[in-house]
Coordinates of C-alpha atoms in Angstrom, one line a residue:
M865 CA 11.1 -1.5 -10.0
G866 CA 8.0 -0.5 -8.4
W867 CA 5.6 2.2 -7.7
L868 CA 6.0 5.4 -5.7
H869 CA 3.4 7.7 -4.7
W870 CA 4.9 11.3 -4.9
E871 CA 4.6 12.6 -8.2
R872 CA 1.1 11.7 -8.7
F873 CA -0.4 12.0 -5.2
L874 CA 2.0 14.5 -3.5
C875 CA 1.1 15.5 0.0
A876 CA -2.7 14.9 0.0
T877 CA -3.9 14.5 3.6
D878 CA -7.4 15.1 3.7
C879 CA -8.9 11.8 3.2
A880 CA -12.6 13.2 4.0
A881 CA -12.3 15.5 1.0
E882 CA -10.2 13.2 -1.3
P883 CA -10.5 9.5 -0.2
R884 CA -8.9 8.1 -3.4
R885 CA -6.2 10.4 -3.6
C886 CA -5.2 10.7 0.0
V887 CA -1.8 9.4 1.3
S888 CA -3.3 6.5 3.4
E889 CA -3.3 2.8 3.8
R890 CA -6.1 2.3 1.3
L891 CA -4.3 3.9 -1.6
F892 CA -1.2 1.7 -1.0
M893 CA -3.4 -1.6 -0.6
E894 CA -5.3 -0.6 -3.7
M895 CA -1.9 -0.1 -5.6
A896 CA -0.7 -3.4 -4.4
D897 CA -4.0 -5.0 -5.5
A898 CA -3.7 -3.5 -8.9
M899 CA 0.3 -4.7 -9.2
A900 CA -0.7 -8.1 -8.4
A901 CA -4.0 -8.4 -10.4
D902 CA -2.9 -6.6 -13.5
G903 CA 0.4 -7.9 -14.4
W904 CA 2.6 -5.4 -13.0
R905 CA 4.2 -7.7 -10.5
D906 CA 4.9 -10.6 -13.1
V907 CA 7.0 -8.3 -15.3
G908 CA 9.1 -7.0 -12.4
Y909 CA 7.4 -4.1 -10.5
E910 CA 8.2 -5.3 -7.1
Y911 CA 8.2 -2.4 -4.7
V912 CA 5.1 -0.5 -3.3
C913 CA 6.5 2.6 -2.0
I914 CA 5.2 5.3 0.5
D915 CA 6.8 8.6 0.1
D916 CA 6.6 11.7 2.5
C917 CA 3.4 12.9 4.6
W918 CA 2.9 9.3 6.0
M919 CA 3.9 10.1 9.4
A920 CA 2.1 11.5 12.4
P921 CA 3.2 15.1 13.4
T922 CA 5.3 13.7 16.4
R923 CA 7.1 10.7 17.5
D924 CA 5.4 8.5 20.0
A925 CA 6.1 8.2 23.9
C926 CA 9.1 5.9 23.1
G927 CA 10.7 8.4 20.5
R928 CA 9.7 6.0 17.5
L929 CA 8.1 7.4 14.2
Q930 CA 4.6 6.6 13.8
P931 CA 2.0 6.7 11.1
D932 CA -0.9 9.0 11.1
P933 CA -3.4 7.1 13.1
T934 CA -6.3 8.4 10.9
R935 CA -4.7 7.6 7.6
F936 CA -3.0 4.5 8.6
P937 CA -5.3 3.1 11.3
G938 CA -3.6 -0.6 10.9
G939 CA -0.2 0.7 11.3
I940 CA 2.8 -0.1 9.0
R941 CA 3.3 -3.6 10.0
K942 CA -0.2 -4.5 8.9
L943 CA 0.3 -2.8 5.6
A944 CA 3.6 -4.5 5.0
D945 CA 2.1 -7.9 5.8
Y946 CA -0.8 -7.1 3.3
V947 CA 1.7 -6.0 0.4
H948 CA 3.8 -9.1 1.1
S949 CA 0.8 -11.3 0.9
K950 CA 0.4 -10.0 -2.7
G951 CA 4.1 -11.2 -3.4
L952 CA 5.2 -7.5 -3.5
K953 CA 7.6 -5.6 -1.1
L954 CA 6.8 -2.3 0.9
G955 CA 9.1 0.9 0.6
I956 CA 8.9 3.8 3.2
Y957 CA 10.4 7.3 3.5
S958 CA 12.3 9.3 5.8
D959 CA 14.9 12.2 6.0
V960 CA 18.4 12.6 7.1
G961 CA 17.5 16.0 8.8
N962 CA 15.3 16.8 11.8
R963 CA 12.2 17.3 9.5
T964 CA 11.1 15.9 6.3
C965 CA 10.6 18.1 3.3
A966 CA 7.0 18.5 4.1
G967 CA 7.8 19.1 7.6
F968 CA 7.2 15.7 9.5
P969 CA 9.6 14.3 11.8
G970 CA 13.0 13.4 10.4
S971 CA 15.5 10.9 11.5
Y972 CA 18.4 13.1 12.8
N973 CA 19.7 11.6 16.1
H974 CA 17.2 8.6 15.6
Y975 CA 19.2 6.8 12.9
E976 CA 19.5 3.5 14.7
L977 CA 16.1 3.6 16.2
D978 CA 14.5 4.2 12.9
A979 CA 16.2 1.7 11.1
Q980 CA 15.1 -0.9 13.8
T981 CA 11.6 0.4 13.5
F982 CA 11.6 0.0 9.8
A983 CA 13.0 -3.5 10.2
S984 CA 10.2 -4.6 12.8
W985 CA 7.6 -3.4 10.4
G986 CA 8.8 -5.6 7.7
V987 CA 9.8 -2.6 5.3
D988 CA 11.9 -3.7 2.3
L989 CA 13.1 -0.3 1.1
L990 CA 14.0 3.1 2.5
K991 CA 14.0 6.4 0.5
F992 CA 16.1 8.7 2.5
D993 CA 15.5 12.5 1.6
G994 CA 18.1 15.3 2.3
C995 CA 15.9 18.3 3.6
N996 CA 16.8 20.1 6.7
S997 CA 20.1 18.6 7.4
G998 CA 22.2 21.6 8.5
T999 CA 25.8 21.4 7.2
L1000 CA 27.1 19.1 4.3
E1001 CA 29.2 17.3 7.0
L1002 CA 25.9 16.5 8.9
L1003 CA 24.3 15.2 5.6
A1004 CA 27.1 12.9 4.8
E1005 CA 27.2 11.5 8.3
G1006 CA 23.6 10.9 8.4
Y1007 CA 23.7 9.0 5.1
R1008 CA 26.5 6.9 6.3
N1009 CA 25.0 6.3 9.7
M1010 CA 21.6 5.2 8.3
S1011 CA 23.2 2.8 6.0
L1012 CA 25.2 1.2 9.0
A1013 CA 22.2 1.2 10.8
L1014 CA 20.1 -0.6 8.3
N1015 CA 22.8 -3.3 7.7
R1016 CA 22.7 -3.9 11.6
T1017 CA 19.1 -4.8 11.6
G1018 CA 19.9 -8.0 9.8
R1019 CA 17.0 -7.1 7.3
S1020 CA 17.7 -6.8 3.5
I1021 CA 16.4 -3.2 2.8
V1022 CA 17.1 -1.3 -0.3
Y1023 CA 18.7 2.2 0.6
S1024 CA 17.6 5.0 -1.8
C1025 CA 19.5 8.1 -1.2
E1026 CA 19.4 11.9 -2.3
W1027 CA 22.9 12.5 -1.0
P1028 CA 24.7 13.8 -4.3
F1029 CA 21.6 16.0 -5.3
Y1030 CA 21.9 17.9 -1.9
L1031 CA 26.0 18.0 -2.3
R1032 CA 26.0 19.3 -6.0
P1033 CA 25.2 23.1 -5.5
T1034 CA 28.5 23.4 -3.4
Q1035 CA 30.6 20.2 -4.0
Q1036 CA 31.5 17.4 -6.5
P1037 CA 30.0 14.1 -5.0
N1038 CA 32.4 11.4 -4.2
Y1039 CA 30.4 8.7 -6.1
T1040 CA 32.8 5.9 -5.0
E1041 CA 31.9 6.6 -1.4
I1042 CA 28.3 7.1 -2.0
K1043 CA 28.0 3.7 -3.8
Q1044 CA 29.5 2.0 -0.7
Y1045 CA 26.4 3.1 1.4
C1046 CA 23.5 3.5 -1.1
N1047 CA 21.7 1.2 -3.6
H1048 CA 20.5 4.2 -5.8
W1049 CA 20.9 7.9 -5.4
R1050 CA 19.2 11.0 -7.1
N1051 CA 21.4 13.5 -8.6
F1052 CA 19.1 16.0 -10.0
F1053 CA 15.7 17.9 -9.3
D1054 CA 12.3 16.1 -8.6
I1055 CA 10.6 15.1 -12.1
S1056 CA 7.2 16.6 -12.9
D1057 CA 4.6 15.6 -15.4
S1058 CA 6.3 17.5 -18.2
W1059 CA 8.2 17.3 -21.4
S1060 CA 10.5 20.1 -20.2
S1061 CA 11.3 18.0 -17.0
I1062 CA 12.0 15.0 -19.1
K1063 CA 14.3 17.1 -21.4
S1064 CA 16.1 18.8 -18.3
I1065 CA 16.9 15.3 -16.8
L1066 CA 18.2 13.8 -20.2
D1067 CA 20.4 17.0 -20.7
W1068 CA 21.9 17.0 -17.2
T1069 CA 22.6 13.2 -17.3
A1070 CA 24.4 13.8 -20.8
I1071 CA 26.3 16.9 -19.4
H1072 CA 27.6 14.9 -16.4
Q1073 CA 27.8 11.5 -18.0
D1074 CA 31.7 11.3 -17.7
S1075 CA 31.4 11.5 -13.8
I1076 CA 28.3 9.4 -13.3
V1077 CA 28.1 6.5 -15.8
K1078 CA 31.3 4.6 -14.7
I1079 CA 30.2 4.3 -11.1
A1080 CA 26.8 2.8 -12.0
G1081 CA 26.5 -1.1 -11.6
P1082 CA 25.0 -3.8 -9.8
G1083 CA 24.4 -2.7 -6.3
G1084 CA 24.4 0.9 -6.9
W1085 CA 22.5 3.0 -9.7
N1086 CA 22.1 6.7 -10.7
D1087 CA 18.3 7.5 -10.3
P1088 CA 16.7 10.0 -12.6
D1089 CA 13.6 9.6 -10.8
M1090 CA 10.0 8.4 -11.5
L1091 CA 8.3 7.2 -14.6
V1092 CA 5.3 9.6 -15.1
I1093 CA 4.0 7.7 -18.0
G1094 CA 0.2 7.3 -17.7
N1095 CA -0.4 10.8 -16.2
F1096 CA -1.4 13.9 -17.9
G1097 CA 1.7 15.9 -19.1
L1098 CA 3.3 13.8 -21.8
S1099 CA 2.4 12.9 -25.5
W1100 CA 2.6 9.3 -26.6
E1101 CA 5.9 10.1 -28.2
Q1102 CA 7.3 11.8 -25.2
A1103 CA 6.1 8.8 -23.0
V1104 CA 8.1 6.3 -25.4
T1105 CA 11.1 8.7 -25.0
Q1106 CA 11.0 8.5 -21.2
M1107 CA 10.4 4.7 -21.3
A1108 CA 13.4 4.2 -23.9
M1109 CA 15.9 6.6 -22.2
W1110 CA 15.1 5.2 -18.6
A1111 CA 16.1 1.9 -20.1
I1112 CA 19.3 3.2 -21.6
M1113 CA 20.2 4.9 -18.4
A1114 CA 19.8 1.6 -16.3
A1115 CA 17.6 3.5 -14.0
P1116 CA 15.4 2.1 -11.2
L1117 CA 11.9 2.0 -12.8
F1118 CA 9.5 3.4 -10.3
M1119 CA 6.2 4.5 -11.6
S1120 CA 4.1 7.4 -10.0
N1121 CA 0.7 7.2 -11.7
D1122 CA -2.6 5.6 -10.6
L1123 CA -2.6 2.1 -11.6
R1124 CA -6.4 1.8 -10.9
D1125 CA -7.2 3.9 -13.8
I1126 CA -4.4 3.9 -16.6
S1127 CA -4.9 3.6 -20.1
A1128 CA -4.2 0.6 -22.1
E1129 CA -1.4 2.2 -24.2
A1130 CA 0.5 3.4 -21.1
K1131 CA 0.1 0.1 -19.5
G1132 CA 1.5 -1.7 -22.6
L1133 CA 4.5 0.6 -22.6
L1134 CA 5.3 0.4 -19.0
Q1135 CA 5.0 -3.5 -19.1
N1136 CA 6.8 -3.8 -22.5
K1137 CA 8.9 -6.8 -21.8
E1138 CA 11.6 -6.3 -24.3
V1139 CA 12.1 -2.8 -22.9
I1140 CA 12.2 -4.1 -19.3
A1141 CA 14.8 -6.7 -20.5
I1142 CA 17.1 -3.8 -21.6
N1143 CA 16.7 -2.0 -18.5
Q1144 CA 17.4 -4.8 -16.1
D1145 CA 20.2 -6.2 -18.3
P1146 CA 22.6 -8.4 -16.1
L1147 CA 25.7 -6.7 -17.3
G1148 CA 24.6 -3.6 -15.3
K1149 CA 26.3 -0.9 -17.3
Q1150 CA 24.7 2.6 -17.7
G1151 CA 24.4 4.0 -21.3
Y1152 CA 25.5 7.3 -22.5
R1153 CA 25.1 10.0 -25.3
I1154 CA 27.5 9.2 -28.1
T1155 CA 26.9 12.1 -30.5
K1156 CA 24.4 14.7 -31.8
V1157 CA 22.8 13.9 -35.3
Q1158 CA 21.0 16.3 -37.3
R1159 CA 18.9 17.8 -34.6
G1160 CA 18.8 14.4 -32.8
L1161 CA 20.6 12.6 -30.0
L1162 CA 22.1 9.0 -30.4
W1163 CA 22.7 7.3 -27.2
E1164 CA 24.2 3.6 -26.6
R1165 CA 24.1 1.1 -23.8
P1166 CA 26.3 -2.0 -23.8
L1167 CA 24.3 -5.1 -22.8
S1168 CA 25.1 -8.9 -22.1
G1169 CA 25.6 -11.2 -24.8
R1170 CA 27.5 -8.9 -27.2
A1171 CA 24.6 -6.6 -27.8
H1172 CA 23.9 -3.0 -27.5
A1173 CA 20.9 -0.9 -26.8
V1174 CA 20.7 2.3 -29.2
A1175 CA 18.1 5.1 -28.7
V1176 CA 17.7 7.7 -31.4
L1177 CA 15.8 10.6 -30.1
N1178 CA 14.3 13.4 -32.0
R1179 CA 14.7 16.8 -30.1
Q1180 CA 12.8 18.8 -32.6
E1181 CA 9.6 20.1 -31.4
I1182 CA 8.2 21.3 -34.7
G1183 CA 7.6 19.9 -38.1
G1184 CA 7.0 16.0 -38.8
P1185 CA 9.1 12.8 -38.7
R1186 CA 12.7 13.0 -39.5
N1187 CA 15.3 10.4 -40.7
F1188 CA 18.3 9.9 -38.7
T1189 CA 21.1 8.2 -40.6
F1190 CA 24.3 6.8 -39.0
S1191 CA 26.9 4.0 -39.5
L1192 CA 26.8 0.9 -37.3
A1193 CA 30.7 1.0 -37.2
F1194 CA 30.0 4.0 -35.1
L1195 CA 28.4 1.9 -32.2
G1196 CA 30.3 0.2 -29.6
N1197 CA 33.7 1.6 -30.4
G1198 CA 33.2 -0.3 -34.0
L1199 CA 32.4 -3.7 -32.3
A1200 CA 28.6 -3.6 -31.9
C1201 CA 28.3 -4.9 -35.6
N1202 CA 31.5 -6.4 -36.4
P1203 CA 31.5 -8.5 -38.6
M1204 CA 27.8 -8.9 -38.7
C1205 CA 24.8 -8.0 -36.6
S1206 CA 21.1 -8.6 -36.1
V1207 CA 19.2 -5.3 -35.5
Q1208 CA 15.8 -5.2 -33.6
Q1209 CA 13.5 -2.3 -33.3
V1210 CA 12.0 -2.3 -29.8
L1211 CA 10.1 1.1 -29.5
P1212 CA 7.9 2.6 -30.6
A1213 CA 7.0 -0.9 -31.9
S1214 CA 8.7 -4.2 -32.3
R1215 CA 10.1 -5.0 -35.6
D1216 CA 12.8 -7.0 -37.1
W1217 CA 15.3 -5.0 -39.3
G1218 CA 17.3 -8.1 -40.3
L1219 CA 21.0 -8.7 -40.7
H1220 CA 23.6 -5.9 -41.3
N1221 CA 27.4 -5.8 -41.5
W1222 CA 29.9 -3.3 -40.1
V1223 CA 29.9 -1.0 -43.1
S1224 CA 26.1 -0.7 -43.1
S1225 CA 24.2 2.4 -42.4
L1226 CA 20.9 2.7 -40.6
S1227 CA 18.2 5.2 -41.3
V1228 CA 15.5 5.6 -38.7
E1229 CA 12.5 7.8 -38.9
V1230 CA 11.5 9.3 -35.5
N1231 CA 8.5 11.6 -34.8
P1232 CA 9.2 15.0 -33.0
T1233 CA 10.0 14.4 -29.4
G1234 CA 10.0 10.6 -29.9
T1235 CA 12.5 8.0 -29.7
A1236 CA 13.2 4.9 -31.6
L1237 CA 15.0 2.1 -29.3
L1238 CA 16.9 -0.5 -31.1
K1239 CA 18.8 -3.8 -30.0
V1240 CA 22.0 -4.5 -31.9
V1241 CA 23.4 -7.9 -31.4
A1242 CA 26.8 -8.8 -32.9
L1243 CA 27.3 -12.2 -34.7

């Protein structure tokens, strides 16, 4: 869990024209301040992550990556120390190829040196992109080599990969191998601040769930990309849907928004402890779609303590609220409410639905593009 600059701040490098939006040490220090002061760290958001465009255009005289001296005058080590002083961790970005996606120096032929550099700076996470990598063989070799190089540093550094995304146009990823090397990995296109983007990610995940759900678990996760809640493109119902579905999918929760200027409603949703507990459930199983019901979708996720999280998503974009009715015997292969269960609504608002038995049916009212997130605990 943490914060990542890309979707909201992109590659803004003109600090004179846009000082508050520029990718600079000021931006990351101010986000770290907000995460420590405004409750984000306390509910689990831990990583402050730099994405592309932090680098100088060239490596230094010793061949090492270096930050842009104007935008990061104190250097990355000083920034890491500042982030650590707030009880947080620092993430950084590089690329498996010879150039990053934005055209800055990549790590090709420098994996060992770059890993040692990041460790010496006190970096805690590396997002490793896949642009400009040449052949698929070089792509795979680069991801493997950087993983091994990071481990050789002796520093604990989370390794975030885009390996399967760059493989998928031409070959089926070997997720068993990818999990051996990566801690989480992107499968699909970058998220944007829009409902159409959220829908496309959910649809892709459901279509491919048979190949991706089973591999997810502690140490290795499918990453559907950043939370865009608190920006401009989602309605309230759609923001609820993203938070609920990212919890169901056991997704890494990396926000990309402006924590210095976020609404109380968005903050409350992103800091909802009941939803975060589902997302971070120690059983570590990813959820999946189990059926389509009356223009809606029903997803479930097995949780620890004989519990299941259930999401009822209304895919209609016209009309008003709809009721979706389903049997509790349908959940958890018939075991989620056998012989009895308690049902708690978590989103869009916390509500106790009381006790039910395995032949009970639930009727859930959901607004268009919204989601009801429930927790069902077998008794």
